[in-house]
Short mmCIF file of C-alpha atoms in Angstrom, two decimals:
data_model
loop_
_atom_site.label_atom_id
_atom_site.label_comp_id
_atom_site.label_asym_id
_atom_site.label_seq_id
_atom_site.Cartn_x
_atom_site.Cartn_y
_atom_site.Cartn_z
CA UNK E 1 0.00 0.00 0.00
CA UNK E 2 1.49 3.09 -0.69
CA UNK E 3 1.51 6.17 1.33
CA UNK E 4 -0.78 8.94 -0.49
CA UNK E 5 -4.02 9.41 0.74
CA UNK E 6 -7.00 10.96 -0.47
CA UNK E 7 -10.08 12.87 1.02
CA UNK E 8 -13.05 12.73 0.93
CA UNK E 9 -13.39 9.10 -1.09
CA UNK E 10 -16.66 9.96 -2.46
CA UNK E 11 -18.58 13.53 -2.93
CA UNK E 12 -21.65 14.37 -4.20
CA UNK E 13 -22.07 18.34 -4.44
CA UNK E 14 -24.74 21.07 -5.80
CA UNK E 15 -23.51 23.25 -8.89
CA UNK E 16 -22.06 26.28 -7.77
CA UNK E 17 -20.07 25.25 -4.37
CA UNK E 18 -16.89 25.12 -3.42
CA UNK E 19 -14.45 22.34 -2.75
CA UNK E 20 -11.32 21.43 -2.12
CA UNK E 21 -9.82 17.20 -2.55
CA UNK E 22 -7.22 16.42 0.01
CA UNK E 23 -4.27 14.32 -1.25
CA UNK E 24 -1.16 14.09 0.91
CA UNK E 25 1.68 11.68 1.19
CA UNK E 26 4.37 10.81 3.71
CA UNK E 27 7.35 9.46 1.44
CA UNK E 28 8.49 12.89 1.20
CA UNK E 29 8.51 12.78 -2.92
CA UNK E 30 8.69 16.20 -4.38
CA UNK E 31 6.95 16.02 -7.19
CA UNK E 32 3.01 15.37 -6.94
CA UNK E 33 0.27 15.01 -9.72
CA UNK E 34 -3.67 14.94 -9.74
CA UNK E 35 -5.10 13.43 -13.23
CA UNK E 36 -8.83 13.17 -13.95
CA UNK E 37 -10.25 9.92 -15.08
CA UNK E 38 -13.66 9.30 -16.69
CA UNK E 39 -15.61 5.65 -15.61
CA UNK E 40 -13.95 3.01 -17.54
CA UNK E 41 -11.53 5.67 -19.65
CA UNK E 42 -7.80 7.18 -19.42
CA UNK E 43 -6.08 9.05 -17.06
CA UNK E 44 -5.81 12.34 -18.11
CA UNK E 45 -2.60 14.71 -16.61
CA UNK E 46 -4.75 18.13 -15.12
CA UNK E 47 -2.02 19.70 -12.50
CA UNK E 48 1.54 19.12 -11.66
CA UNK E 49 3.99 20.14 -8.75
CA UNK E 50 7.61 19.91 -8.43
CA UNK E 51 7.71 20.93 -4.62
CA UNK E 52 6.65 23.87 -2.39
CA UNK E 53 5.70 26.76 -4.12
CA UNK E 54 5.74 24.76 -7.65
CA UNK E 55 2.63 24.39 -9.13
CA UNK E 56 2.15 23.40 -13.43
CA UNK E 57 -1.03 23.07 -15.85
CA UNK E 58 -0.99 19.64 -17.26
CA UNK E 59 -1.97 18.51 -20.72
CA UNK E 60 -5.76 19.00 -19.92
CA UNK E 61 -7.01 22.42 -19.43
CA UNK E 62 -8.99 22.00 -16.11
CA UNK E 63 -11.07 24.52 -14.33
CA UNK E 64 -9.25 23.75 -10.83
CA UNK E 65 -6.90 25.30 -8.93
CA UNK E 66 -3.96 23.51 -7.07
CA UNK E 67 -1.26 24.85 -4.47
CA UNK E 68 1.53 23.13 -2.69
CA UNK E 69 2.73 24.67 0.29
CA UNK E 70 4.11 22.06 2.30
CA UNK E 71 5.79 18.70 -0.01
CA UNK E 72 3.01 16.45 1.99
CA UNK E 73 0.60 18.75 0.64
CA UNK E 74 -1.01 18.73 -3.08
CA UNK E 75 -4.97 20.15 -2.53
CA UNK E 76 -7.24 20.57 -5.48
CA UNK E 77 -9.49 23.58 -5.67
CA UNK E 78 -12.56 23.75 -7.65
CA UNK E 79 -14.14 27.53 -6.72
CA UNK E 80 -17.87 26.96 -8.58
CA UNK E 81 -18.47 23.05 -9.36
CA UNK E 82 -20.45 22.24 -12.52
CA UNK E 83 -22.07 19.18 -13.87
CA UNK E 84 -19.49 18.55 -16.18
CA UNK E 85 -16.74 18.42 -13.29
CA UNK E 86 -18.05 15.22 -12.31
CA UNK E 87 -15.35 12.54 -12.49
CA UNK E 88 -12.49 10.44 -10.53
CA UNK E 89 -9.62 12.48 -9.60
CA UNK E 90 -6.65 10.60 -8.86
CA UNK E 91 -2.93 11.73 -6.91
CA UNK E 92 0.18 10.99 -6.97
CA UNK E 93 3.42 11.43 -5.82
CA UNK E 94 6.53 10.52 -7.14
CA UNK E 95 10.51 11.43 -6.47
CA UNK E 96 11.60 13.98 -8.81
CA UNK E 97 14.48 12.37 -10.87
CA UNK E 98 15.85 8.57 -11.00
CA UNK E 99 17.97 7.51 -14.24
CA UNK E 100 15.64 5.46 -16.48
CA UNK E 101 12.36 6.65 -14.80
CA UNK E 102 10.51 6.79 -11.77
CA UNK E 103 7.40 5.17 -10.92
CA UNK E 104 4.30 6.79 -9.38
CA UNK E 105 2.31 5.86 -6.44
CA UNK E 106 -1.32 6.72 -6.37
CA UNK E 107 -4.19 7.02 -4.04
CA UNK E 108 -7.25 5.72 -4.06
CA UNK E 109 -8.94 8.69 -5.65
CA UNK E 110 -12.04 11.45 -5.01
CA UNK E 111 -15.56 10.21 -6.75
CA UNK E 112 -16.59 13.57 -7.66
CA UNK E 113 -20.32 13.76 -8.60
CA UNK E 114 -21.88 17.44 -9.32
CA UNK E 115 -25.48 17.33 -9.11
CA UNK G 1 -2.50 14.50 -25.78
CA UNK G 2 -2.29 10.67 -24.33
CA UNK G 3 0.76 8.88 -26.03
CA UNK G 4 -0.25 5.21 -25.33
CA UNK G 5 -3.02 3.26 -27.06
CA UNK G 6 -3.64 -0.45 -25.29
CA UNK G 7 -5.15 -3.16 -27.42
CA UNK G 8 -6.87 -4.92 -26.90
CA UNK G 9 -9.49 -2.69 -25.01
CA UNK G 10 -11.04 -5.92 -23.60
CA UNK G 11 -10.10 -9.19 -22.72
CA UNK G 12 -12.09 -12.22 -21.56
CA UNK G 13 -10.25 -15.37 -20.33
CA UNK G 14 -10.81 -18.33 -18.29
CA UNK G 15 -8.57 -19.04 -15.33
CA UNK G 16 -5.28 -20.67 -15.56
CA UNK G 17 -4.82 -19.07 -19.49
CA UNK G 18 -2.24 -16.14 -20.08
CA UNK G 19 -3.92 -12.62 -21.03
CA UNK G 20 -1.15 -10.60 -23.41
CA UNK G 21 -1.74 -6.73 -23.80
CA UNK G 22 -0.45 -4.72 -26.26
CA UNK G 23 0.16 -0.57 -25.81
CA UNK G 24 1.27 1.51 -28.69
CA UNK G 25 3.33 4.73 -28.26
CA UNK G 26 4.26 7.46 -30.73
CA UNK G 27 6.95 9.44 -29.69
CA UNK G 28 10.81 8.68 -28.07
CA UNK G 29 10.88 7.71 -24.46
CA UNK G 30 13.07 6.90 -21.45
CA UNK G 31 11.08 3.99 -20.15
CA UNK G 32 7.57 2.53 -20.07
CA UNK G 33 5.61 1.64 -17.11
CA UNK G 34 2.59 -0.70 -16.68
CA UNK G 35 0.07 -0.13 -13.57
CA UNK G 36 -3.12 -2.07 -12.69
CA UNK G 37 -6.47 -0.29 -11.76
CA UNK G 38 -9.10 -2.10 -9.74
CA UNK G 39 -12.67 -0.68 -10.45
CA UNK G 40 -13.07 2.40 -8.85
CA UNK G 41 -9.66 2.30 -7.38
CA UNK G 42 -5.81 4.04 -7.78
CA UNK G 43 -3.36 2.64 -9.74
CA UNK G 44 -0.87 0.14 -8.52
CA UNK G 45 2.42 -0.01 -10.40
CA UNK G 46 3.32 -3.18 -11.93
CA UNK G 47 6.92 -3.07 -13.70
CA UNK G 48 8.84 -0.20 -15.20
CA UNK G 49 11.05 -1.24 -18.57
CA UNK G 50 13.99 1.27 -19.67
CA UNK G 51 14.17 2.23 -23.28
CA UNK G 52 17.41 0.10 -23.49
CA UNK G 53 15.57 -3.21 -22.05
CA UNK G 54 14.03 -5.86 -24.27
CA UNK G 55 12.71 -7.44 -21.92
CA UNK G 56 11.62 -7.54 -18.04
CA UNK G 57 10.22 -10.42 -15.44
CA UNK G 58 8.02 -10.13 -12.12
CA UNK G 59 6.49 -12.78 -11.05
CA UNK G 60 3.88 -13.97 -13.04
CA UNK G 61 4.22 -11.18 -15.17
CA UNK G 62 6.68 -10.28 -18.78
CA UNK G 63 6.81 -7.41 -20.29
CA UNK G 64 8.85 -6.67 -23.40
CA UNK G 65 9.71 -3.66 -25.29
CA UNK G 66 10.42 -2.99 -29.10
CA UNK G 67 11.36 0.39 -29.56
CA UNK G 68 12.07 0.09 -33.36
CA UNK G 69 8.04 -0.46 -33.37
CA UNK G 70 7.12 1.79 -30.78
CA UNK G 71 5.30 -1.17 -29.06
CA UNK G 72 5.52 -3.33 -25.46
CA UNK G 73 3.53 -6.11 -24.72
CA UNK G 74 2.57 -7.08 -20.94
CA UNK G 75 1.86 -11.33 -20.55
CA UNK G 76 0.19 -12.52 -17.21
CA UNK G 77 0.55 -16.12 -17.15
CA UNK G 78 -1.13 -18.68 -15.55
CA UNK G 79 -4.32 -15.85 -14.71
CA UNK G 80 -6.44 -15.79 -11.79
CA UNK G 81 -9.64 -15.05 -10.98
CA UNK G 82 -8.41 -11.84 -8.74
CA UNK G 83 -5.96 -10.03 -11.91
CA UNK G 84 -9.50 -8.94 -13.33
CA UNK G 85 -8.59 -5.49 -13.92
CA UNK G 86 -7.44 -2.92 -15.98
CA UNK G 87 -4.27 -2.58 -17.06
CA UNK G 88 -2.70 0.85 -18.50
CA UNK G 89 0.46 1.65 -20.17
CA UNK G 90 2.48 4.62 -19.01
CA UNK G 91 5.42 5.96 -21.10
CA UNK G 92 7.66 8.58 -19.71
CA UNK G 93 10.62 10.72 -20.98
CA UNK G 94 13.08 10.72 -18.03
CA UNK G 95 14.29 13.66 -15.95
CA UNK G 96 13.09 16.05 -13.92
CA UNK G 97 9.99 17.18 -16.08
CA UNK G 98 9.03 14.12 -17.46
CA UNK G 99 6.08 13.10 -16.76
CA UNK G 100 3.79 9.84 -17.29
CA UNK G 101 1.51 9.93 -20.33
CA UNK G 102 -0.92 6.85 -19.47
CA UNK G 103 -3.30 4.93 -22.54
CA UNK G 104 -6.56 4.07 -22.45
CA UNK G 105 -6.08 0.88 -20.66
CA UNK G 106 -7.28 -2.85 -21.41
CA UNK G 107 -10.39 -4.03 -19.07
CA UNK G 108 -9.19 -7.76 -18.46
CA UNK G 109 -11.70 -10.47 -17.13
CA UNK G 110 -10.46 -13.59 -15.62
CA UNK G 111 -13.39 -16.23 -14.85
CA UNK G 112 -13.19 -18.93 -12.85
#
């Protein structure tokens, strides 16, 4: 099991509130990632972090907002929650460099359903 | 963009048989990762392969790498009931600011 976890598991929401997913980790890895994952279809890169104060848009423009001010850290910020924000949202942490690749270890993931 | 394309995008087997996967990539990379997803669950990394490996063992599990096609293949052997799963292919670029680029992943079903 690795060391990332992720809160709440499941959230159901009205349009227009505010939340924030928890995801923190205690292997002290620098860099951190959240990717958003339709039912049954791929992972798709949203934010990116390569420690504190690092913060990076990934390849799919997302609506959310991320900070990292401590490296166990890595919250994701939606300000107004839609319908169409409804999805998994995954974490993960990984070290920042290692020769020939590192691997990344993920938590179980935020159920995000916007009613 | 995703880089990695699995195939098959399903696979039904009985117990006992070996499931092969196939993932596609299109552009140079440093290595190439497999991870398993239980429904509704994170990902759990399998094996990582380096570009200059051919080949890699863990377990019940092989996983070989042709760079020349742009192309790995992961083989569970001897399949159980609990590997029903889905399996995704991750290729990354080394370094710092590489990061994983993950497929579309192949929905395996082991019966017993």
């Amino acid at each position: 099991e690795a060391d990332i976890y992720q809160t709440p598991r499941y959230l159901v929401i009205g349009t227009g509130k505010k939340i924030t997913l928890e995801c923190s980790q205690t292997m002290g890895h620098d860099k951190m990632y959240w990717y958003q994952q339709d039912p049954g279809m791929e992972l798709h890169l949203i934010h990116y972090s390569y420690g504190v104060n690092s913060t990076e848009k990934g390849d799919l423009s997302s609506e959310s907002t991320v900070s990292r001010i401590r490296t166990e850290h890595f919250p994701l910020t939606l300000e107004s929650a839609r319908p169409s924000h409804t999805s998994q949202y995954l974490c993960a942490s990984s070290i920042l460099f290692g020769t020939g690749g590192t691997e990344a270890f993920f938590g179980q993931g935020t159920r995000l359903t916007v009613v | 963009s995703q880089q990695g394309e699995e195939d098959p995008q399903a696979l039904s087997i009985q117990e006992g048989e070996n499931a092969t996967m196939n993932c596609s990539y299109k552009t140079s990379i440093n290595n190439l990762q497999w991870y398993r997803q239980n429904s509704g669950r994170g990902l759990v990394h399998l094996i990582l392969i380096r570009s200059n490996e051919r080949e890699k063992h863990s377990g019940r599990l092989r996983v070989t790498l042709d760079t020349s096609k742009k192309s790995s293949s992961l083989l569970i052997t001897a399949s159980r009931a609990a590997d029903t799963a889905s399996y995704f292919c991750a290729t990354g670029l080394g370094g710092s600011q590489g990061n994983l680029i993950f497929g579309k992943g192949t929905k395996l079903s082991v019966k017993p």
